[in-house]
Coordinates of C-alpha atoms and ligand atoms in Angstrom, one line a residue:
M1 CA -11.2 -21.5 -10.6
S2 CA -11.3 -22.6 -7.0
F3 CA -8.6 -22.8 -4.4
T4 CA -8.6 -26.6 -4.5
K5 CA -6.7 -26.5 -7.8
L6 CA -3.8 -24.6 -6.4
G7 CA -2.3 -27.5 -4.5
L8 CA -3.0 -26.1 -1.0
S9 CA -3.5 -28.4 2.0
K10 CA -6.9 -29.3 3.6
P11 CA -6.3 -27.1 6.7
L12 CA -5.8 -24.1 4.5
L13 CA -8.8 -24.8 2.3
D14 CA -10.9 -25.1 5.4
A15 CA -9.6 -21.8 6.7
L16 CA -10.3 -20.2 3.4
A17 CA -13.8 -21.6 3.4
Q18 CA -14.3 -20.3 6.9
A19 CA -13.1 -16.8 5.7
K20 CA -15.6 -17.1 2.8
Y21 CA -13.0 -16.8 0.1
S22 CA -14.6 -18.5 -2.8
E23 CA -12.0 -18.2 -5.4
P24 CA -8.4 -17.0 -5.7
T25 CA -7.5 -13.5 -6.9
P26 CA -5.3 -13.2 -9.9
I27 CA -2.1 -12.7 -7.9
Q28 CA -3.0 -15.8 -5.8
R29 CA -3.6 -17.9 -8.9
Q30 CA -0.2 -16.9 -10.3
A31 CA 1.8 -16.9 -7.1
I32 CA 0.6 -19.8 -5.0
P33 CA 1.7 -22.8 -7.2
T34 CA 5.1 -21.2 -7.7
V35 CA 5.8 -20.4 -4.1
L36 CA 4.7 -23.9 -3.1
T37 CA 7.7 -25.2 -5.2
G38 CA 10.1 -23.2 -3.1
R39 CA 11.0 -20.8 -5.9
D40 CA 11.8 -17.2 -5.3
L41 CA 9.1 -14.7 -6.4
L42 CA 9.1 -11.1 -7.6
G43 CA 5.5 -9.8 -7.3
I44 CA 4.3 -6.4 -8.5
A45 CA 1.1 -5.8 -6.7
Q46 CA -0.5 -3.3 -4.4
T47 CA -2.6 -3.7 -1.3
G48 CA -6.1 -4.8 -2.1
T49 CA -5.1 -7.5 -4.6
G50 CA -4.9 -10.3 -2.1
K51 CA -1.2 -10.4 -2.1
T52 CA -0.9 -11.3 1.6
A53 CA -2.7 -14.6 1.1
A54 CA -0.6 -15.1 -2.1
F55 CA 2.6 -15.3 0.0
V56 CA 1.2 -16.5 3.3
L57 CA -0.8 -19.5 2.2
P58 CA 1.9 -21.4 0.3
S59 CA 4.4 -20.5 3.0
L60 CA 2.2 -22.0 5.7
D61 CA 2.1 -25.3 3.8
R62 CA 5.9 -25.2 3.3
L63 CA 6.5 -24.5 7.0
A64 CA 4.1 -27.2 8.1
A65 CA 5.8 -29.8 5.9
D66 CA 8.7 -29.9 8.3
R67 CA 8.3 -28.8 11.8
P68 CA 11.5 -28.6 13.9
N69 CA 11.3 -27.9 17.6
L70 CA 11.7 -24.2 17.8
K71 CA 14.7 -22.8 19.8
P72 CA 14.3 -19.6 21.8
G73 CA 14.5 -16.6 19.5
Q74 CA 14.3 -18.8 16.3
V75 CA 12.4 -17.4 13.4
R76 CA 11.5 -19.6 10.4
M77 CA 9.8 -17.1 8.2
L78 CA 10.3 -13.4 8.4
V79 CA 7.9 -10.9 6.8
L80 CA 9.2 -7.3 6.7
A81 CA 6.7 -4.6 6.3
P82 CA 7.2 -0.8 6.3
T83 CA 4.5 0.2 8.7
R84 CA 2.9 -1.0 11.9
E85 CA -0.5 -1.1 10.5
L86 CA 0.6 -3.3 7.6
A87 CA 2.6 -5.5 9.9
A88 CA -0.4 -6.0 12.3
Q89 CA -2.7 -6.7 9.3
I90 CA -0.4 -9.3 7.8
A91 CA 0.0 -11.1 11.2
A92 CA -3.8 -11.1 11.6
S93 CA -4.2 -12.6 8.1
A94 CA -1.5 -15.2 8.8
R95 CA -3.4 -16.2 12.0
T96 CA -6.7 -16.4 10.0
Y97 CA -5.2 -18.5 7.3
G98 CA -3.4 -20.7 9.7
T99 CA -6.4 -21.3 12.0
F100 CA -6.3 -25.1 11.5
M101 CA -2.5 -25.4 11.7
K102 CA -0.2 -25.4 14.6
L103 CA 2.2 -22.8 13.4
S104 CA 2.9 -19.8 15.6
V105 CA 2.7 -16.2 14.4
G106 CA 4.4 -13.2 16.1
V107 CA 4.4 -9.5 15.2
I108 CA 6.8 -6.8 16.4
F109 CA 7.0 -3.1 15.6
G110 CA 8.2 0.1 17.1
G111 CA 6.1 2.2 19.4
V112 CA 5.2 -0.6 21.8
P113 CA 7.3 -1.6 24.9
N114 CA 10.4 -3.5 23.9
G115 CA 9.6 -6.2 26.5
K116 CA 6.4 -7.0 24.6
S117 CA 8.4 -7.6 21.4
V118 CA 10.9 -9.7 23.2
R119 CA 8.1 -11.9 24.6
E120 CA 6.7 -12.4 21.1
V121 CA 9.9 -14.2 20.0
S122 CA 11.2 -15.6 23.2
R123 CA 10.1 -19.2 22.6
G124 CA 10.8 -19.0 18.8
V125 CA 8.1 -18.4 16.2
D126 CA 7.3 -20.0 12.9
I127 CA 6.3 -16.7 11.3
L128 CA 7.4 -13.3 12.4
V129 CA 6.0 -10.1 10.9
A130 CA 8.2 -7.1 11.7
T131 CA 9.1 -3.6 10.8
P132 CA 12.8 -3.3 10.1
G133 CA 13.9 -1.0 12.9
R134 CA 12.3 -3.1 15.7
L135 CA 13.6 -6.3 14.2
L136 CA 17.2 -5.0 14.3
D137 CA 16.8 -3.8 17.8
L138 CA 15.9 -7.3 18.9
V139 CA 18.8 -8.8 16.8
D140 CA 21.1 -6.4 18.6
Q141 CA 19.7 -7.5 22.0
R142 CA 20.2 -11.1 20.8
A143 CA 16.6 -11.7 21.5
L144 CA 16.1 -13.3 18.1
S145 CA 18.2 -15.0 15.5
L146 CA 17.7 -15.2 11.8
R147 CA 20.3 -17.9 11.3
E148 CA 17.8 -20.6 10.6
L149 CA 15.4 -18.5 8.5
E150 CA 13.8 -20.5 5.7
I151 CA 11.6 -17.9 4.1
L152 CA 12.2 -14.1 3.8
V153 CA 9.4 -11.8 2.6
L154 CA 9.8 -8.2 1.7
D155 CA 6.4 -6.6 1.4
E156 CA 5.9 -3.1 0.0
A157 CA 9.6 -2.8 -0.9
D158 CA 9.1 0.6 -2.6
Q159 CA 7.5 2.0 0.5
M160 CA 10.4 0.6 2.6
L161 CA 12.9 2.4 0.4
D162 CA 10.8 5.6 0.6
L163 CA 10.9 5.4 4.3
G164 CA 14.7 5.1 4.4
F165 CA 14.9 1.5 5.4
I166 CA 17.6 0.6 2.9
H167 CA 20.4 0.3 5.4
A168 CA 18.2 -1.8 7.7
L169 CA 17.3 -4.1 4.8
K170 CA 20.9 -4.5 3.9
R171 CA 21.8 -5.4 7.4
I172 CA 18.9 -7.8 7.7
V173 CA 19.7 -9.6 4.5
A174 CA 23.3 -10.1 5.7
L175 CA 21.9 -11.9 8.8
V176 CA 19.9 -14.5 7.0
P177 CA 21.1 -17.7 5.4
A178 CA 22.1 -17.6 1.7
K179 CA 20.0 -20.7 1.2
R180 CA 16.4 -19.5 1.7
Q181 CA 13.3 -18.7 -0.3
T182 CA 12.8 -15.0 -0.9
L183 CA 9.5 -13.4 -1.8
F184 CA 9.6 -9.8 -2.8
F185 CA 6.6 -7.5 -3.3
S186 CA 6.4 -4.0 -4.5
A187 CA 3.5 -1.9 -5.8
T188 CA 5.8 -0.1 -8.3
M189 CA 9.0 -1.3 -9.9
P190 CA 11.3 1.7 -10.6
K191 CA 15.0 1.0 -11.3
S192 CA 16.1 1.3 -7.6
I193 CA 13.6 -1.4 -6.6
K194 CA 14.5 -3.7 -9.5
E195 CA 18.2 -3.5 -8.4
L196 CA 17.3 -4.3 -4.9
A197 CA 15.2 -7.2 -6.0
D198 CA 18.0 -8.5 -8.2
R199 CA 20.3 -8.5 -5.3
Y200 CA 18.0 -10.5 -3.0
L201 CA 16.3 -12.9 -5.4
T202 CA 17.7 -16.0 -7.2
N203 CA 16.0 -16.9 -10.5
P204 CA 12.7 -15.6 -9.4
A205 CA 9.3 -16.2 -11.0
E206 CA 7.7 -12.9 -11.8
V207 CA 4.0 -12.1 -11.3
S208 CA 2.4 -8.8 -11.8
V209 CA -1.1 -7.5 -11.2
T210 CA -1.4 -3.8 -12.0
P211 CA -4.6 -2.0 -11.0
A212 CA -7.0 -3.1 -13.7
A213 CA -7.8 -0.3 -16.1
T214 CA -11.4 -1.2 -15.6
T215 CA -11.2 -0.3 -12.0
V216 CA -10.0 3.1 -12.9
D217 CA -12.6 3.3 -15.6
R218 CA -15.3 2.7 -13.1
I219 CA -14.3 5.6 -11.0
S220 CA -15.9 9.0 -11.8
Q221 CA -12.9 11.4 -11.7
T222 CA -12.9 15.2 -11.7
V223 CA -10.4 17.9 -10.9
T224 CA -11.1 21.4 -9.7
M225 CA -8.7 24.2 -10.1
V226 CA -8.4 26.1 -6.8
N227 CA -5.9 28.1 -4.8
Q228 CA -4.0 26.1 -2.2
A229 CA -5.3 28.4 0.6
E230 CA -8.9 27.8 -0.4
K231 CA -8.8 24.0 -0.7
T232 CA -10.2 23.3 2.8
A233 CA -13.1 25.7 2.1
L234 CA -13.9 23.8 -1.1
L235 CA -13.6 20.5 0.7
A236 CA -16.0 21.6 3.4
Q237 CA -18.5 22.9 0.9
Y238 CA -18.3 19.6 -1.0
L239 CA -18.8 17.5 2.1
Q240 CA -21.8 19.6 3.1
S241 CA -23.5 19.7 -0.3
Q242 CA -22.9 16.2 -1.6
P243 CA -24.1 12.8 -0.4
V244 CA -20.7 11.6 0.9
E245 CA -20.8 8.4 2.8
R246 CA -17.1 7.9 3.6
A247 CA -14.4 10.1 2.2
L248 CA -10.7 9.3 2.3
V249 CA -8.8 12.6 1.9
F250 CA -5.1 12.5 0.9
S251 CA -2.8 15.3 2.2
R252 CA 0.8 15.7 1.2
T253 CA 2.0 16.5 4.7
K254 CA 1.3 15.5 8.2
H255 CA 1.0 19.1 9.2
G256 CA -1.4 19.7 6.4
A257 CA -3.5 16.8 7.5
D258 CA -3.9 18.1 11.0
K259 CA -4.7 21.6 9.7
I260 CA -7.5 20.2 7.6
V261 CA -9.0 18.4 10.6
R262 CA -9.0 21.6 12.6
Q263 CA -10.5 23.7 9.9
L264 CA -13.2 21.1 9.1
E265 CA -14.0 20.9 12.8
A266 CA -14.5 24.7 12.8
A267 CA -17.1 24.2 10.1
G268 CA -18.8 21.5 12.1
I269 CA -17.5 18.5 10.2
G270 CA -16.0 15.8 12.3
S271 CA -12.9 14.1 10.8
G272 CA -9.8 12.3 11.9
A273 CA -6.2 12.1 10.6
I274 CA -3.7 9.3 10.3
H275 CA -0.1 10.0 9.7
G276 CA 3.4 9.3 11.0
N277 CA 3.2 11.8 13.9
K278 CA 0.1 10.2 15.4
S279 CA 0.6 7.6 18.1
Q280 CA -0.5 4.0 17.4
P281 CA -3.6 4.3 19.6
Q282 CA -4.6 7.6 17.9
R283 CA -4.3 6.0 14.5
E284 CA -6.2 3.0 15.5
R285 CA -9.0 5.1 17.0
A286 CA -9.3 7.3 13.9
I287 CA -9.5 4.2 11.6
A288 CA -12.0 2.5 13.8
A289 CA -14.2 5.6 13.9
F290 CA -14.0 5.9 10.2
K291 CA -14.9 2.2 9.7
T292 CA -17.9 2.4 12.0
G293 CA -19.1 5.7 10.4
E294 CA -18.6 7.7 13.5
I295 CA -16.6 10.1 11.3
K296 CA -17.1 10.2 7.6
V297 CA -13.9 11.9 6.7
L298 CA -10.4 10.5 7.2
I299 CA -7.4 12.6 6.3
A300 CA -4.3 10.5 5.5
T301 CA -0.9 10.8 4.1
D302 CA 0.0 8.2 1.5
I303 CA 2.3 6.3 3.8
A304 CA -0.2 6.1 6.7
A305 CA -3.0 4.9 4.4
R306 CA -0.9 2.3 2.7
G307 CA -1.8 -1.2 3.6
I308 CA -4.9 -0.3 5.5
D309 CA -7.9 -2.1 4.2
I310 CA -10.9 0.2 4.6
P311 CA -14.0 -1.1 2.9
G312 CA -16.8 1.1 1.6
V313 CA -14.9 4.3 0.7
S314 CA -17.4 6.3 -1.4
H315 CA -15.1 9.2 -2.2
V316 CA -11.4 9.7 -2.5
V317 CA -10.2 13.3 -2.4
N318 CA -6.8 14.2 -3.7
F319 CA -6.6 17.3 -1.6
D320 CA -3.0 17.6 -2.8
L321 CA -1.9 16.0 -6.0
P322 CA 0.8 13.4 -5.5
D323 CA 4.2 13.9 -6.9
V324 CA 4.4 10.4 -8.2
P325 CA 1.6 9.8 -10.8
E326 CA 1.2 6.1 -10.0
Q327 CA 0.2 7.2 -6.4
Y328 CA -2.9 8.8 -7.9
V329 CA -4.0 5.5 -9.3
H330 CA -3.3 3.8 -6.0
R331 CA -5.2 6.5 -4.1
I332 CA -8.3 6.4 -6.3
G333 CA -8.3 2.6 -6.3
R334 CA -9.3 2.9 -2.6
T335 CA -12.8 3.6 -3.8
A336 CA -14.6 1.4 -6.3
R337 CA -13.5 -1.8 -4.5
A338 CA -15.4 -5.0 -4.8
G339 CA -17.4 -4.0 -7.8
A340 CA -18.7 -0.7 -6.4
D341 CA -18.5 2.5 -8.4
G342 CA -16.5 5.2 -6.7
I343 CA -16.0 8.9 -7.0
A344 CA -12.6 10.6 -7.0
I345 CA -12.2 14.3 -6.9
A346 CA -8.9 16.2 -7.0
F347 CA -8.0 19.8 -6.1
C348 CA -5.3 21.3 -8.2
S349 CA -3.5 24.5 -7.2
P350 CA -1.6 26.6 -9.8
D351 CA 1.6 25.0 -8.5
E352 CA 0.3 21.5 -9.2
R353 CA -0.5 21.8 -12.9
G354 CA 2.6 19.9 -13.7
N355 CA 1.6 17.0 -11.4
L356 CA -1.9 16.9 -13.1
K357 CA -0.3 16.7 -16.5
D358 CA 1.9 13.8 -15.3
I359 CA -1.1 12.0 -13.9
E360 CA -3.0 12.4 -17.1
R361 CA -0.1 11.1 -19.1
T362 CA 0.3 8.0 -16.8
T363 CA -3.4 7.1 -16.8
R364 CA -3.7 8.0 -20.5
Q365 CA -6.9 9.9 -19.8
K366 CA -7.9 13.5 -19.4
I367 CA -9.5 14.1 -16.1
A368 CA -12.7 16.2 -16.5
T369 CA -12.6 19.6 -14.9
A370 CA -15.3 20.5 -12.4
P371 CA -15.7 24.2 -12.0
L372 CA -15.8 25.8 -8.6
P373 CA -19.3 26.0 -7.2
A374 CA -21.2 29.1 -8.2
D375 CA -21.4 30.4 -4.6
F376 CA -17.8 29.4 -3.8
N377 CA -16.4 32.9 -3.2
A378 CA -18.9 33.7 -0.6
A379 CA -18.6 30.3 1.0
A380 CA -14.8 30.7 1.1
E381 CA -15.0 34.1 2.7
A382 CA -17.4 32.8 5.3
F383 CA -15.1 29.8 5.9
K384 CA -12.1 32.1 6.4
R385 CA -14.0 33.8 9.3
L386 CA -14.4 30.6 11.1
K387 CA -12.1 30.1 14.0
P388 CA -10.2 26.9 13.6
A389 CA -9.9 24.7 16.7
P390 CA -6.6 25.2 18.6
K391 CA -3.7 23.0 17.7
A392 CA -3.8 19.7 19.5
Q393 CA -0.8 19.0 21.6
P394 CA 1.5 16.5 19.9
A395 CA 1.2 12.9 21.1
Q396 CA 3.1 12.8 24.4
A397 CA 5.8 10.2 24.7
R398 CA 4.8 8.0 27.6
P399 CA 7.4 8.0 30.3
P400 CA 9.9 5.1 30.1
M401 CA 8.7 2.0 31.8
K402 CA 10.7 -0.5 33.7
G403 CA 12.1 -3.2 31.4
D404 CA 11.6 -0.8 28.4
R405 CA 14.9 -0.6 26.5
R406 CA 14.3 3.1 25.8
A407 CA 14.7 3.7 29.5
V408 CA 18.2 2.3 29.3
K409 CA 19.5 3.5 26.0
S410 CA 18.4 4.3 22.5
T411 CA 20.1 2.9 19.4
G412 CA 20.2 4.3 15.9
G413 CA 17.9 1.5 14.9
E414 CA 15.3 2.5 17.4
R415 CA 15.6 6.1 16.5
R416 CA 14.9 5.3 12.9
Q417 CA 12.1 3.0 13.9
N418 CA 10.5 5.6 16.0
R419 CA 10.7 8.2 13.2
N420 CA 9.6 5.9 10.5
D421 CA 7.0 4.2 12.5
G422 CA 5.4 7.3 13.7
Q423 CA 6.5 8.5 17.1
Q424 CA 8.9 11.0 15.6
R425 CA 9.9 12.3 19.1
H426 CA 13.6 12.7 18.3
Q427 CA 12.9 14.3 15.0
Q428 CA 10.5 16.8 16.5
R429 CA 13.0 17.7 19.1
A430 CA 15.6 18.1 16.5
D431 CA 13.8 20.4 14.0
G432 CA 10.8 21.6 15.8
H433 CA 8.5 21.3 12.8
A434 CA 8.5 17.7 11.8
G435 CA 5.3 17.8 9.9
H436 CA 6.1 20.1 7.0
R437 CA 8.0 17.7 4.8
P438 CA 6.0 15.3 2.7
E439 CA 5.8 12.2 4.7
G440 CA 8.4 9.7 3.8
T441 CA 10.8 12.2 2.3
Q442 CA 13.1 12.2 5.3
R443 CA 16.1 14.3 5.8
K444 CA 19.2 12.3 5.0
R445 CA 21.2 11.4 8.0
P446 CA 24.1 9.1 8.2
F447 CA 23.3 5.6 9.3
R448 CA 24.0 5.5 13.0
G449 CA 23.3 1.9 13.9
R450 CA 26.0 -0.1 15.5
R451 CA 29.0 -0.5 13.3
G452 CA 29.9 -4.0 12.4
R453 CA 27.9 -7.0 13.3
P454 CA 27.3 -7.8 16.9
S455 CA 28.7 -11.2 17.9
G456 CA 26.1 -13.9 17.9
T457 CA 24.3 -12.6 14.9
R458 CA 26.8 -13.5 12.2
A459 CA 25.6 -14.1 8.7
A460 CA 25.4 -17.8 7.9
Ligands
AMP501 P1 -4.4 -7.8 0.6 O1 -4.2 -7.2 -0.8 O2 -3.6 -8.9 0.9 O3 -4.2 -6.7 1.6 O4 -6.0 -8.2 0.7 C1 -7.0 -7.3 0.6 C2 -8.3 -7.9 1.1 O5 -8.8 -8.9 0.3 C3 -8.2 -8.4 2.5 O6 -9.3 -7.9 3.3 C4 -8.4 -9.9 2.3 O7 -9.0 -10.5 3.4 C5 -9.2 -10.0 1.1 N1 -9.0 -11.2 0.3 C6 -7.8 -11.7 -0.1 N2 -7.9 -12.8 -0.9 C7 -9.2 -13.0 -1.1 C8 -10.0 -13.9 -1.8 N3 -9.5 -14.8 -2.6 N4 -11.4 -13.8 -1.8 C9 -12.0 -12.8 -1.0 N5 -11.3 -11.9 -0.3 C10 -9.9 -12.0 -0.3

């Protein structure tokens, strides 16, 4: 089946041809005709399925059908995404798909000067991709208005809830018109997400693409039983003895990810880490180095890795086993993309045996056990004697700049955004060891945004 059958306009078909997309992915086939009719959609799909094009392509056509003169701060379509990386990626995709259309695309997220975000929306935008905290900051500053919104997209809703964006989402939905089209995507559909979806959607069509079993089948999976303290030694030995092209290593915590980088460095293995405590440029540098092959090991937390499209991952390492079994499927799905065979290895400490059982129950397959290498004890002893590189200083907050709202005052919205989007300055100051909690499991704090609705942002 080709894209021409889906009812998309010529400018979009030309852009797709230019991007060398020859045929739609399953979610695109299911979603595009429905979204074109204006109907709400509930999509169960993860990154890598082509879901961005599934909601962006038909929306571009709907927005192009009627083009009002944009007022300052007006937004016609809002795409909410949990992380900066995902927001930036969606905006880049929207620009690619809209190459031959005259629709504007803006993107705003925390961690960049406020003035830059304000400029993105100052003349009004057809499509705005945003993380929830920064969006609310701009609403509070009356820099943008959602009163004339036509299409609302919530992407990676499960991740947004995990990141504590529920209050922000509720506030945002109260600001948009009741008459709108809503597209709701989540990789998983637990009860809490279903309830959220029910609240925001009206008679939605449902589409679902679960990771194909065949994908998982194509991945060679093993698990090795090892003490937690010796996992990095095992990782180092594996990386040094196996033909690893590009390994994505999942760590439960941000602190753990940094520690792995330091220990690998001591063993002469270059690696990088991406997680919520890294600044945006640091994360971008690490991902770029991994993509170019400058480093062959990237340590990531689930949240940081989410939404980033990294081609050519030969190995996925579950350094820590995830608490949520579906996450294991998502992680290993990072390898074996585009028809390639992948290798997934997992390290299971005695404490994680329960997690392993849950994973095997979910995937309905027993993961083969790979024994520790014969010379592991000696290697682990030698590894212990290596002196890890000193702790890097945490990313310094840059001094406030003129025109930067942070220099004036900080709102609850901004605090949440900074924590969730990765700067974590306030949190670090507050507890001194921000990195030990699994990323995304934040300490509950009362919602401290402005009470009530600021005037000028009334719900329609
Ligand atoms: P997504 O799941 O939206 O993050 O997309 C994953 C990757 O697939 C991105 O790099 C897209 O550019 C690519 N992609 C999306 N749809 C297609 C398609 N129909 N044909 C080829 N590549 C695609």
